[in-house]
C-alpha cells in the first residue's frame, strides 16, 4: 500500500458556498510520479503537468498536489472522509497497476461556452429558463444549470450533437445522464 494515510489538517467553511465546507489534507507519500496515471484512470480529472496538480470535480472540487489535497464545495464532514478514502483507494490502485496503465500527460481542457453552444440545438426556445442558448451554455459551464434542463437536446434530430456534447461534458467532470455517452 503506497498511501497508508491521508491526514486531514483543516476543515473550514467553504468560501464560495456558505452551506458547504472545504478541507486540506496531507498524503504520507509523494505521488508526483503517479499524477499522469491518475489522469488516465479518473475520467473527469484535469491534469496540469507544469504545476503538477490534478483537479477533480465529483461532489466537490478537489485539487491534488504531490503531498497534499485541497478541496472545496464539500457537502459535510462525512463527505471529507469519504473523499479521502476514495482517493487513497484510487492512488493505491494506480500504484499497484501502473505497469498496466498508459500515463496521460495531456491536460484535459474545459470547453468554451461557444463550443457548448455549437452543440446545443440553438433554438433559443427558453424552455431551459434562459433567454438564449449561449446564456444556457455559460450557465452549464459555471454549473448554475445542468445540461438536462435543455429538453430539446434529447430530440432524435439532435442525437449526434447530443452524443458529442455529453462526451465533452463528461470528460470534463460535468454531470450527464447515464446511457447517453
Coordinates of C-alpha atoms in Angstrom, one line a residue:
X1 CA 0.0 0.0 0.0
X2 CA 1.7 3.2 -1.2
X3 CA -0.6 5.6 0.6
X4 CA -1.4 4.4 4.1
X5 CA -2.9 7.5 5.5
X6 CA -4.4 10.8 4.3
X7 CA -4.2 13.1 7.3
X8 CA -6.9 15.8 7.5
X9 CA -5.2 19.0 8.6
X10 CA -8.1 21.5 8.4
X11 CA -11.8 21.6 7.8
X12 CA -13.1 25.1 7.3
X13 CA -16.3 26.9 5.9
X14 CA -16.3 27.0 2.1
X15 CA -15.5 30.4 0.7
X16 CA -17.9 30.2 -2.3
X17 CA -20.9 28.4 -0.7
X18 CA -21.7 29.0 3.0
X19 CA -23.7 25.8 3.1
X20 CA -20.6 23.7 2.4
X21 CA -17.1 23.2 3.7
X22 CA -13.5 22.9 2.5
X23 CA -10.6 20.9 3.7
X24 CA -6.8 20.4 3.5
X25 CA -5.2 17.1 3.9
X26 CA -1.7 15.6 3.8
X27 CA -0.6 12.5 2.0
X28 CA 2.0 10.2 3.7
X29 CA 4.0 9.8 0.4
X30 CA 4.7 12.0 -2.7
X31 CA 2.5 11.0 -5.6
X32 CA 4.1 13.2 -8.3
X33 CA 5.1 10.3 -10.5
X34 CA 1.5 8.9 -10.3
X35 CA -0.3 12.0 -11.5
X36 CA -0.3 11.0 -15.2
X37 CA -1.6 7.6 -14.3
X38 CA -4.3 9.1 -12.1
X39 CA -5.1 11.4 -15.0
X40 CA -5.7 8.4 -17.2
X41 CA -7.8 6.5 -14.7
X42 CA -10.0 9.3 -13.3
X43 CA -12.3 10.3 -16.2
X44 CA -13.1 13.8 -15.0
X45 CA -9.6 14.8 -13.9
X46 CA -7.8 17.9 -15.2
X47 CA -4.1 17.4 -15.1
X48 CA -1.7 20.3 -15.1
X49 CA 1.8 18.8 -15.8
X50 CA 3.6 22.1 -15.2
X51 CA 2.0 22.8 -11.9
X52 CA 2.0 19.1 -11.0
X53 CA -1.6 19.1 -9.9
X54 CA -4.7 17.1 -10.7
X55 CA -8.1 18.7 -10.2
X56 CA -11.3 16.5 -10.0
X57 CA -14.9 17.6 -9.9
X58 CA -17.1 15.0 -8.3
X59 CA -19.3 16.0 -5.4
X60 CA -16.7 18.6 -4.6
X61 CA -13.8 20.4 -6.3
X62 CA -10.6 18.6 -5.3
X63 CA -7.1 19.5 -6.2
X64 CA -4.4 17.0 -5.6
X65 CA -0.8 18.1 -5.1
X66 CA 2.3 15.8 -4.8
X67 CA 1.8 15.5 -1.0
X68 CA -1.5 17.3 -0.2
X69 CA -5.1 17.7 -1.1
X70 CA -7.2 20.8 -1.1
X71 CA -11.0 20.6 -1.6
X72 CA -13.9 23.0 -1.7
X73 CA -17.6 22.8 -2.0
X74 CA -17.7 19.7 0.1
X75 CA -21.2 18.8 1.5
X76 CA -20.2 17.8 5.0
X77 CA -17.6 16.3 7.3
X78 CA -18.7 12.7 6.4
X79 CA -18.0 13.6 2.7
X80 CA -14.5 14.7 3.6
X81 CA -13.7 11.2 5.0
X82 CA -15.4 9.5 2.0
X83 CA -13.3 11.6 -0.5
X84 CA -10.1 10.8 1.3
X85 CA -10.9 7.1 1.4
X86 CA -11.8 7.2 -2.3
X87 CA -8.6 9.0 -3.2
X88 CA -6.4 6.6 -1.1
X89 CA -8.1 3.7 -2.8
X90 CA -7.6 5.2 -6.3
X91 CA -3.9 6.2 -5.7
X92 CA -3.1 2.7 -4.3
X93 CA -4.9 1.1 -7.3
X94 CA -2.9 3.2 -9.7
X95 CA 0.4 2.5 -7.9
X96 CA -0.3 -1.3 -7.9
X97 CA -1.3 -1.3 -11.6
X98 CA 0.9 1.4 -13.1
X99 CA 2.6 -1.1 -15.3
X100 CA -0.7 -1.8 -17.0
X101 CA -1.9 1.8 -17.3
X102 CA -0.8 4.1 -20.0
X103 CA 0.0 7.5 -18.4
X104 CA -1.8 10.5 -19.8
X105 CA 0.4 13.6 -19.7
X106 CA -2.0 15.9 -21.6
X107 CA -4.3 18.3 -19.8
X108 CA -7.9 17.8 -20.5
X109 CA -9.2 21.3 -21.2
X110 CA -12.5 22.8 -20.3
X111 CA -14.8 23.5 -23.2
X112 CA -15.7 27.1 -24.0
X113 CA -19.2 28.4 -24.0
X114 CA -19.0 28.7 -27.8
X115 CA -18.1 25.1 -28.1
X116 CA -21.0 24.0 -25.9
X117 CA -23.3 26.4 -27.8
X118 CA -22.4 24.9 -31.2
X119 CA -23.5 21.5 -29.9
X120 CA -26.8 22.8 -28.5
X121 CA -30.0 22.9 -30.6
X122 CA -29.5 26.7 -31.0
X123 CA -33.3 27.3 -31.0
X124 CA -33.4 29.9 -28.2
X125 CA -36.7 28.3 -27.1
X126 CA -36.3 29.4 -23.5
X127 CA -37.6 26.0 -22.2
X128 CA -34.4 25.8 -20.0
X129 CA -35.3 29.1 -18.4
X130 CA -32.6 31.1 -20.2
X131 CA -33.3 33.7 -22.9
X132 CA -30.7 32.3 -25.3
X133 CA -28.7 29.0 -25.9
X134 CA -25.4 30.9 -25.4
X135 CA -26.5 32.1 -21.9
X136 CA -27.6 28.5 -21.2
X137 CA -24.1 27.3 -22.3
X138 CA -22.5 29.7 -19.9
X139 CA -24.7 28.6 -17.0
X140 CA -23.9 24.9 -17.8
X141 CA -20.2 25.6 -17.6
X142 CA -20.5 27.5 -14.4
X143 CA -22.7 24.7 -13.1
X144 CA -25.6 27.0 -12.3
X145 CA -27.7 24.9 -14.7
X146 CA -27.4 21.2 -15.7
X147 CA -27.5 20.1 -19.4
X148 CA -30.7 18.1 -18.7
X149 CA -32.5 21.4 -18.5
X150 CA -32.3 21.5 -22.3
X151 CA -35.2 19.3 -23.3
X152 CA -34.6 19.9 -27.0
X153 CA -31.2 18.2 -26.9
X154 CA -33.0 14.9 -26.2
X155 CA -34.9 15.1 -29.5
X156 CA -33.8 12.5 -32.0
X157 CA -32.8 15.1 -34.6
X158 CA -30.0 16.3 -32.2
X159 CA -28.7 12.8 -31.5
X160 CA -25.2 13.3 -33.0
X161 CA -24.8 16.8 -31.3
X162 CA -26.0 15.4 -28.0
X163 CA -23.6 12.5 -28.1
X164 CA -20.6 14.8 -28.7
X165 CA -21.8 17.4 -26.2
X166 CA -22.4 14.8 -23.5
X167 CA -19.0 13.2 -24.1
X168 CA -17.2 16.5 -23.9
X169 CA -19.0 17.5 -20.7
X170 CA -18.5 14.1 -19.1
X171 CA -14.8 14.2 -19.9
X172 CA -14.5 17.5 -18.1
X173 CA -16.4 16.3 -15.0
X174 CA -19.8 17.7 -15.6
X175 CA -22.9 15.5 -14.9
X176 CA -24.5 13.9 -17.9
X177 CA -27.4 11.4 -17.8
X178 CA -26.5 7.8 -17.8
X179 CA -26.9 5.9 -21.1
X180 CA -26.2 8.9 -23.3
X181 CA -22.4 8.6 -23.6

